[in-house]
Short mmCIF file of C-alpha atoms in Angstrom, two decimals:
data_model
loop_
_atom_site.label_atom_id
_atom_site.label_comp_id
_atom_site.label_asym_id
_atom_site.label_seq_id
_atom_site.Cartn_x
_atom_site.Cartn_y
_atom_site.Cartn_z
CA UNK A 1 -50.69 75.27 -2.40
CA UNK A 2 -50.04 76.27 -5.94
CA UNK A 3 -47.55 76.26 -7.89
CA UNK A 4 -43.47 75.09 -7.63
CA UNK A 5 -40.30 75.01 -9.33
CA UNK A 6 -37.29 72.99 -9.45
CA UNK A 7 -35.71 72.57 -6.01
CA UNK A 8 -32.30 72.75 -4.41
CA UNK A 9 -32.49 69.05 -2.81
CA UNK A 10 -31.20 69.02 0.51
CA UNK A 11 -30.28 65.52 1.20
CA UNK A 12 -28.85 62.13 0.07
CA UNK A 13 -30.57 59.69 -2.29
CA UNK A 14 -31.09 56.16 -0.18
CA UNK A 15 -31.67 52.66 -2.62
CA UNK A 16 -34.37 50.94 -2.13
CA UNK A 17 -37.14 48.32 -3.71
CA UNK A 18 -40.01 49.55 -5.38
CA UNK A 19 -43.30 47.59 -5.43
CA UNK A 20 -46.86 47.69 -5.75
CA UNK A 21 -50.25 45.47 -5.64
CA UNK A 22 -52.79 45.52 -8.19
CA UNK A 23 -55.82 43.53 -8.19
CA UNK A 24 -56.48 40.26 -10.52
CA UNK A 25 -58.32 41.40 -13.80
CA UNK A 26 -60.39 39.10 -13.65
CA UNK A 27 -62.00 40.00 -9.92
CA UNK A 28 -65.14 41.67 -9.74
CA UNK A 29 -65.88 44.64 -7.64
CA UNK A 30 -65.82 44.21 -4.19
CA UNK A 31 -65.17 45.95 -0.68
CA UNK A 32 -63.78 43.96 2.33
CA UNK A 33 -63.55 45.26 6.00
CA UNK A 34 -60.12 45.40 7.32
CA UNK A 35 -61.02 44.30 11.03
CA UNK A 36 -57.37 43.64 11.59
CA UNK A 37 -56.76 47.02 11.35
CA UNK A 38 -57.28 49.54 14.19
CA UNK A 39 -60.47 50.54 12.54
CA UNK A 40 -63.25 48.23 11.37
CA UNK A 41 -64.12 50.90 8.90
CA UNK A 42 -61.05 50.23 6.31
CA UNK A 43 -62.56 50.01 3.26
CA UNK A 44 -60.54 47.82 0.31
CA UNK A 45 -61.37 48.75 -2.91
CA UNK A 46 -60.19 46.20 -6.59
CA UNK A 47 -61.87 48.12 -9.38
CA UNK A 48 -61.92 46.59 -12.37
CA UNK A 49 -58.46 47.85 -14.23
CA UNK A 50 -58.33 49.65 -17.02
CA UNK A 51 -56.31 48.01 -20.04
CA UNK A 52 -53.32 49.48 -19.14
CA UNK A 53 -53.41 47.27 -15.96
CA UNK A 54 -53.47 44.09 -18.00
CA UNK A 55 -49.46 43.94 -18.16
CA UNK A 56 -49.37 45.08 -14.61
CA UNK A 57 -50.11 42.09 -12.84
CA UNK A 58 -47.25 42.14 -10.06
CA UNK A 59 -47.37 40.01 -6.76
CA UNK A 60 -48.31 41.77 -3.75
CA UNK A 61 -44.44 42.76 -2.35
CA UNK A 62 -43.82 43.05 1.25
CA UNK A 63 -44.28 45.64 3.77
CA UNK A 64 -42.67 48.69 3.00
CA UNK A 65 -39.48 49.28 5.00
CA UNK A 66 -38.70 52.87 4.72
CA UNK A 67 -41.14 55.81 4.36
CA UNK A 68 -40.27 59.41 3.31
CA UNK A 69 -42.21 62.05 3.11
CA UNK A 70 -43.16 64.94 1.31
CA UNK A 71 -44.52 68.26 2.39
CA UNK A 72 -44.82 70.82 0.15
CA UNK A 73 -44.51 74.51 1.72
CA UNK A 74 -46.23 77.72 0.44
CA UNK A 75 -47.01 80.25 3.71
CA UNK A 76 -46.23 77.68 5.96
CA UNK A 77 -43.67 79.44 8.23
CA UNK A 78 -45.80 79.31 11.29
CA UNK A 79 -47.07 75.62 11.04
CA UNK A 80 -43.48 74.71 10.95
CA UNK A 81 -42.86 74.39 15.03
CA UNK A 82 -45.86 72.11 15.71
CA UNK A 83 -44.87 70.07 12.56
CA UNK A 84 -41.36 69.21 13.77
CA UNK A 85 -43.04 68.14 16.86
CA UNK A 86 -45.26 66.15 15.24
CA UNK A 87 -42.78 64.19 13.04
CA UNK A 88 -40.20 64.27 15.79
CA UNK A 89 -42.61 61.89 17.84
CA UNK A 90 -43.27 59.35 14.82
CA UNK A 91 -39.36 59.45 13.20
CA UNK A 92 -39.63 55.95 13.74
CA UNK A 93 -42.26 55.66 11.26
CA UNK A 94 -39.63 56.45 8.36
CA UNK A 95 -37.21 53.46 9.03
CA UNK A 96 -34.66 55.09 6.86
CA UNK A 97 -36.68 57.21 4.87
CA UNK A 98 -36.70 60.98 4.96
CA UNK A 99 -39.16 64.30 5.40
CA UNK A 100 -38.43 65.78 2.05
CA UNK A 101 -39.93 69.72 1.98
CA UNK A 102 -40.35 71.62 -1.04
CA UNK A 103 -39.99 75.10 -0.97
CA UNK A 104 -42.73 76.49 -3.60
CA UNK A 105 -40.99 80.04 -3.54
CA UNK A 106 -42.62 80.67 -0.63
CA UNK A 107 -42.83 84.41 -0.04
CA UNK A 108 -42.98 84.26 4.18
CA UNK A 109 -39.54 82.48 4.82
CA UNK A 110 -40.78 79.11 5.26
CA UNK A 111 -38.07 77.56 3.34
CA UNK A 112 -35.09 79.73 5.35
CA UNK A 113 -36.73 78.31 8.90
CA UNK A 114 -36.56 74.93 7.35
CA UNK A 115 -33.01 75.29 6.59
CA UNK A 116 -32.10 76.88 9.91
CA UNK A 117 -34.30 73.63 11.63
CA UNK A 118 -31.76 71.40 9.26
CA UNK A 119 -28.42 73.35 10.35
CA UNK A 120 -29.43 72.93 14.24
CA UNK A 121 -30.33 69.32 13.74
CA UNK A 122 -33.78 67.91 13.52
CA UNK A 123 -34.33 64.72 14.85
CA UNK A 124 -35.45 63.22 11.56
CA UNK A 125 -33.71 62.77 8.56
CA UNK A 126 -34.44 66.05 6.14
CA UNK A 127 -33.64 67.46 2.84
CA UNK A 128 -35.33 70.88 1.82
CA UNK A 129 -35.95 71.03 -1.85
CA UNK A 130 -36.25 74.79 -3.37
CA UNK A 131 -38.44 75.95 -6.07
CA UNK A 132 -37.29 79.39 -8.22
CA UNK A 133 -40.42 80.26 -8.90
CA UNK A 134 -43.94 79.08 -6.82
CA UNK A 135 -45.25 76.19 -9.45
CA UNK A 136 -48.01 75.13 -7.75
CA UNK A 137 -48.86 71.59 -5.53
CA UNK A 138 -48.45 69.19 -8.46
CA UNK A 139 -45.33 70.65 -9.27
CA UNK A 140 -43.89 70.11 -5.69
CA UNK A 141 -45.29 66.82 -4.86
CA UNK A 142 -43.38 65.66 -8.45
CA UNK A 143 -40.12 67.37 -7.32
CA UNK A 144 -40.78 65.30 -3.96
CA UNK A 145 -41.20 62.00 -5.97
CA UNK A 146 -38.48 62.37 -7.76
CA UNK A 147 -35.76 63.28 -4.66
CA UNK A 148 -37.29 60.13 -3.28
CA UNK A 149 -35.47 56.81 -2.65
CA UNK A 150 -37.21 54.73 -0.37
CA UNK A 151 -40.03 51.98 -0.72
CA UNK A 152 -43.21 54.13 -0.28
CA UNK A 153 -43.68 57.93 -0.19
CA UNK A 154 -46.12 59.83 1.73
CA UNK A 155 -48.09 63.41 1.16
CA UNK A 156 -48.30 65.48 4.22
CA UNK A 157 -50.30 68.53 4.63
CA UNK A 158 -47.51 71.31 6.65
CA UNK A 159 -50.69 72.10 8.64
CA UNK A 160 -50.94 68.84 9.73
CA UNK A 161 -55.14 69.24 8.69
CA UNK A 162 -54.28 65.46 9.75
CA UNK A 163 -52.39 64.29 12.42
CA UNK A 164 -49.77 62.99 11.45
CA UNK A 165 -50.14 59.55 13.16
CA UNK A 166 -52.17 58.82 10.72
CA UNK A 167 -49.68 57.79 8.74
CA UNK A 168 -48.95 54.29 11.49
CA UNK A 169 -52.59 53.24 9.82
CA UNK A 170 -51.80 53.85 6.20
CA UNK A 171 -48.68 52.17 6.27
CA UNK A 172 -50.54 49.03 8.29
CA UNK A 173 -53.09 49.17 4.87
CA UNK A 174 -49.77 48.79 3.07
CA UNK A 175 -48.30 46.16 5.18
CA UNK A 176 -51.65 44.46 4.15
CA UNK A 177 -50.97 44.09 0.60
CA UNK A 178 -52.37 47.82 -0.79
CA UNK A 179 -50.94 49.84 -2.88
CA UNK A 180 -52.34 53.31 -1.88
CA UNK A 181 -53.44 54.37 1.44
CA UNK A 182 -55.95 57.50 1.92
CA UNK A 183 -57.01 59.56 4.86
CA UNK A 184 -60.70 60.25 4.44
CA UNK A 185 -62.83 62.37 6.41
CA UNK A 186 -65.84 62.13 4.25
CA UNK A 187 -66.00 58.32 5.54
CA UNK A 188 -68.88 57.31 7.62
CA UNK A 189 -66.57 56.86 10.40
CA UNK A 190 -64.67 60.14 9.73
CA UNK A 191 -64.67 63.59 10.54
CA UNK A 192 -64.30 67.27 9.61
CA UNK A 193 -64.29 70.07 12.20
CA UNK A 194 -63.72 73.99 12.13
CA UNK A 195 -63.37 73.22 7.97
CA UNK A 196 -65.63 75.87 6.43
CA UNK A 197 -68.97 75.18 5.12
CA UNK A 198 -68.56 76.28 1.24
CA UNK A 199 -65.29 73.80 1.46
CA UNK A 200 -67.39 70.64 2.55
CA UNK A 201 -70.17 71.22 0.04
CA UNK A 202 -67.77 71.53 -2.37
CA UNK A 203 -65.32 68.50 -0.83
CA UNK A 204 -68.27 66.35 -0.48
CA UNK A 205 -70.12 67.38 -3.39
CA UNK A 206 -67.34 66.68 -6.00
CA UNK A 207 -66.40 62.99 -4.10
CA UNK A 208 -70.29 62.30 -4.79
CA UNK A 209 -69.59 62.80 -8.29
CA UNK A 210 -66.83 60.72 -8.78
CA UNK A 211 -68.36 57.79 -6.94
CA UNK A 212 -71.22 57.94 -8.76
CA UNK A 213 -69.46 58.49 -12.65
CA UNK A 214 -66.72 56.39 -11.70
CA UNK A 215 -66.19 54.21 -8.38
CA UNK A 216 -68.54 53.94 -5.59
CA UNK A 217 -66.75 52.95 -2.93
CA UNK A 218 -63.76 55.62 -2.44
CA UNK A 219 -65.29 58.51 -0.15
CA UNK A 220 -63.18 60.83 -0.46
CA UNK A 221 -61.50 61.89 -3.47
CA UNK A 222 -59.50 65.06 -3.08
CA UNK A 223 -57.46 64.73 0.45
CA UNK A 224 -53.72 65.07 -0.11
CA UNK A 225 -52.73 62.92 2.81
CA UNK A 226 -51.53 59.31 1.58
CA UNK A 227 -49.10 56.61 1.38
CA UNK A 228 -48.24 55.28 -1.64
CA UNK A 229 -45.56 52.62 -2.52
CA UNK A 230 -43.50 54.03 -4.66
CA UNK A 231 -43.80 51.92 -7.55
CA UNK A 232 -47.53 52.83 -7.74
CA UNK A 233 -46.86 56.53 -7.61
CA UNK A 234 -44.39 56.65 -10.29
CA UNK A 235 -47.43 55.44 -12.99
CA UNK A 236 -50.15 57.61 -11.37
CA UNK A 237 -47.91 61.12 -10.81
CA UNK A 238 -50.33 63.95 -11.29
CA UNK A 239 -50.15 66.42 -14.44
CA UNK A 240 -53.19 69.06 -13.59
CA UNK A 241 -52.44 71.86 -10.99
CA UNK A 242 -53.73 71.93 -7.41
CA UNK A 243 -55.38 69.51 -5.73
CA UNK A 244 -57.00 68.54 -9.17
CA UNK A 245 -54.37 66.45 -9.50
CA UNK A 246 -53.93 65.00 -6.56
CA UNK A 247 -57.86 63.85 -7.24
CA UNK A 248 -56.25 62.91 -10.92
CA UNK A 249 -53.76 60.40 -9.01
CA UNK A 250 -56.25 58.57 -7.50
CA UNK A 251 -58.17 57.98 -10.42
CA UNK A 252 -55.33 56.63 -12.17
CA UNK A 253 -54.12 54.38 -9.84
CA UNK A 254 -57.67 52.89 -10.06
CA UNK A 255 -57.61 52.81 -13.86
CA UNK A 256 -54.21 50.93 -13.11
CA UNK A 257 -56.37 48.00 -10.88
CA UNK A 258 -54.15 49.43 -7.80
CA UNK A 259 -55.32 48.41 -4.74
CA UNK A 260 -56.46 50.84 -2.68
CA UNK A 261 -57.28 51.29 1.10
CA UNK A 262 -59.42 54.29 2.84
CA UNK A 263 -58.48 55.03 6.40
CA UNK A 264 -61.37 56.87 8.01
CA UNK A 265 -59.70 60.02 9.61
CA UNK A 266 -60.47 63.47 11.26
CA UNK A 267 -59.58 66.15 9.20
CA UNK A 268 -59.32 69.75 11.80
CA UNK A 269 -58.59 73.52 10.39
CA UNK A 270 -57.57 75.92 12.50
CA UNK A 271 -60.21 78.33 13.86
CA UNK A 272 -60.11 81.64 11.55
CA UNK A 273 -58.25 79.48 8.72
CA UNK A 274 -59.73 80.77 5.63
CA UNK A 275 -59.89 78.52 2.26
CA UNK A 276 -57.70 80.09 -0.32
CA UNK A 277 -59.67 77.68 -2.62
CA UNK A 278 -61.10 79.26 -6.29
CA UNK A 279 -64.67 77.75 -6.67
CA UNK A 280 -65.24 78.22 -10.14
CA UNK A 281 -62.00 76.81 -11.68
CA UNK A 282 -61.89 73.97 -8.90
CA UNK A 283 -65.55 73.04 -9.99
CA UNK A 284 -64.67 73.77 -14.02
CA UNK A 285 -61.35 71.39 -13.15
CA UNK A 286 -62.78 68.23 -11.55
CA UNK A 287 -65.56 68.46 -14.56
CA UNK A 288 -62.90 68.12 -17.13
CA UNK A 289 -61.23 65.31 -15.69
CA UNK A 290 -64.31 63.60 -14.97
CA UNK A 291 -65.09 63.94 -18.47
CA UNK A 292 -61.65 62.62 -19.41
CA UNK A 293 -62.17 59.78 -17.46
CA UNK A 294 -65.73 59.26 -18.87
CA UNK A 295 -64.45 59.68 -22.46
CA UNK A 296 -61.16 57.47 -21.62
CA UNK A 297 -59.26 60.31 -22.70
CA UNK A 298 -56.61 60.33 -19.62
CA UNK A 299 -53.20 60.31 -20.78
CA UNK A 300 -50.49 58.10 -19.08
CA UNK A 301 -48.15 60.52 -17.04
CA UNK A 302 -44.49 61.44 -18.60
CA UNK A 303 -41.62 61.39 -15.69
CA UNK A 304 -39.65 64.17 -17.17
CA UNK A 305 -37.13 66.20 -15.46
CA UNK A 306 -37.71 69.41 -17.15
CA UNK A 307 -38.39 71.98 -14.52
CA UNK A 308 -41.55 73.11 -16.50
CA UNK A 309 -43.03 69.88 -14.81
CA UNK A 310 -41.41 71.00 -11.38
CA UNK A 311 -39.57 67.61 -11.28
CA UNK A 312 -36.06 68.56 -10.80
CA UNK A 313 -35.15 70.93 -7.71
CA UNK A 314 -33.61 74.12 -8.20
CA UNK A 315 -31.53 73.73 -5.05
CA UNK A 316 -31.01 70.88 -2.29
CA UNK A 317 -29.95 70.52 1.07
CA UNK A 318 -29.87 68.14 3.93
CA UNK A 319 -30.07 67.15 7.11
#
């Protein structure tokens, strides 16, 4: 999805405490199986922090309470049915958290259906943020951290790509004492079906680089689908467009010394689904960044809300 604007927020702010673990500085590298977990293959990963990580050196905090989530919309309209199934069956998931979608300007209505699905009542808690102009996915999953109130925040795909009960194991990896939670596929107890061949080369290629140049035991480095606490997310918010940055996030809550668990997972695309994906500027993308990182030239995010940065809606409702 590319590109979003400032939204009009559809929904009611909710308090709530922010926290996040990092690792000690001072532990080496290591990887520990999460057998408590449903799946043995959770994979813990401490890297070593970056500098910036050496004032950061909070107490694990509890399990997160509420949950909301954020699902940005571009052509969505006809996912939209199976989705308010989906989250529907896991409301109780959110506590009292909400499903926060932001409208990227979408051009097929999918923003009107989710207003009409608010007006009839939904039977989770919703606010539909709007975009002016499409922005782009970093733009909308900003807008979405900044309507955002409650201890963690999740990044759902509208597809659901993932089910979306995924998201009972990523909090579980939060419950344990993580700060970020990812669904990978590229795991050795994951999967990918129906996704197109050029996309896993690409998917699969690109995670091999970024184990290799910069941490070897994260998988997968470019699925969208996590949990963070909140806390976490507000030092690691993306700046680059796409799903560059959602990659970028990830690498900067491991600069940070974040603690971060991989949730092996089945990622499914709809038969026919074609990849809208650019493979030039994605490749010429993650290069740069992995060169930033090499060169320790990543600058800290900015939390700004100047809608150039897509993190103030144009328009809000709710549930």
């Amino acid at each position: 999805m590319e590109g979003q604007a400032g939204p009009e927020a559809l929904g009611a702010a909710r308090g709530g405490a922010f926290s996040f673990g990092l690792a000690d500085a001072e532990k080496p590298h290591s990887l520990v199986g999460r057998s408590r977990l449903p799946s043995s293959g959770l994979l813990r990963s401490s890297a070593h922090p970056s500098k910036a990580a050496e004032t950061l050196r909070h107490p694990v905090k509890p399990a997160p309470r509420d949950i909301d989530l954020v699902i940005p919309l571009y052509r969505e309209r006809e996912s939209l049915p199976a989705l308010f199934s989906a989250l529907g069956r896991e409301q109780g998931l959110l506590g009292q958290g909400r499903v926060l979608f932001v409208d990227d300007a979408s051009v097929d209505g999918s923003g009107d259906s989710v207003e009409a699905a608010i007006a009839r009542g939904l039977p989770f808690a919703a606010t539909l943020l709007r975009h002016k102009k499409n922005r782009g996915l970093t733009a909308a999953l900003r807008t979405g951290f900044e309507a955002s109130n409650s201890d963690a925040l999740g990044w759902v795909d509208a597809d659901l790509s993932y089910p979306i009960e995924i998201f009972a194991e990523l909090r579980q990896a939060l419950a344990g004492g993580a700060g970020l939670a990812i669904s990978s596929p590229w795991h050795p107890e994951g999967e990918a079906v129906d996704v197109p061949r050029l996309r896993v080369l690409l998917s699969r290629g690109l995670s091999s680089l970024y184990r290799i140049l910069h941490d070897p035991r994260i998988y997968t480095w470019s699925g969208m689908v996590r949990l963070w606490r909140r806390e976490l997310l507000a030092r690691c918010l993306p700046t680059r467009p796409g799903h560059l940055g959602v990659t970028e996030s990830l690498v900067r809550a491991i600069q940070l010394g974040a603690e971060v668990v991989e949730v092996p997972a089945r990622l499914a695309w709809e038969p026919g689904r074609r990849s809208g994906l650019r493979l030039g500027p994605a490749i010429r993308g993650h290069l740069g960044l992995l060169r930033d990182v090499l060169l320790d030239r990543l600058e800290p995010p900015v939390l700004t809300h100047d809608s150039s940065s897509g993190g103030s809606p144009d328009s809000s409702k709710d549930a």
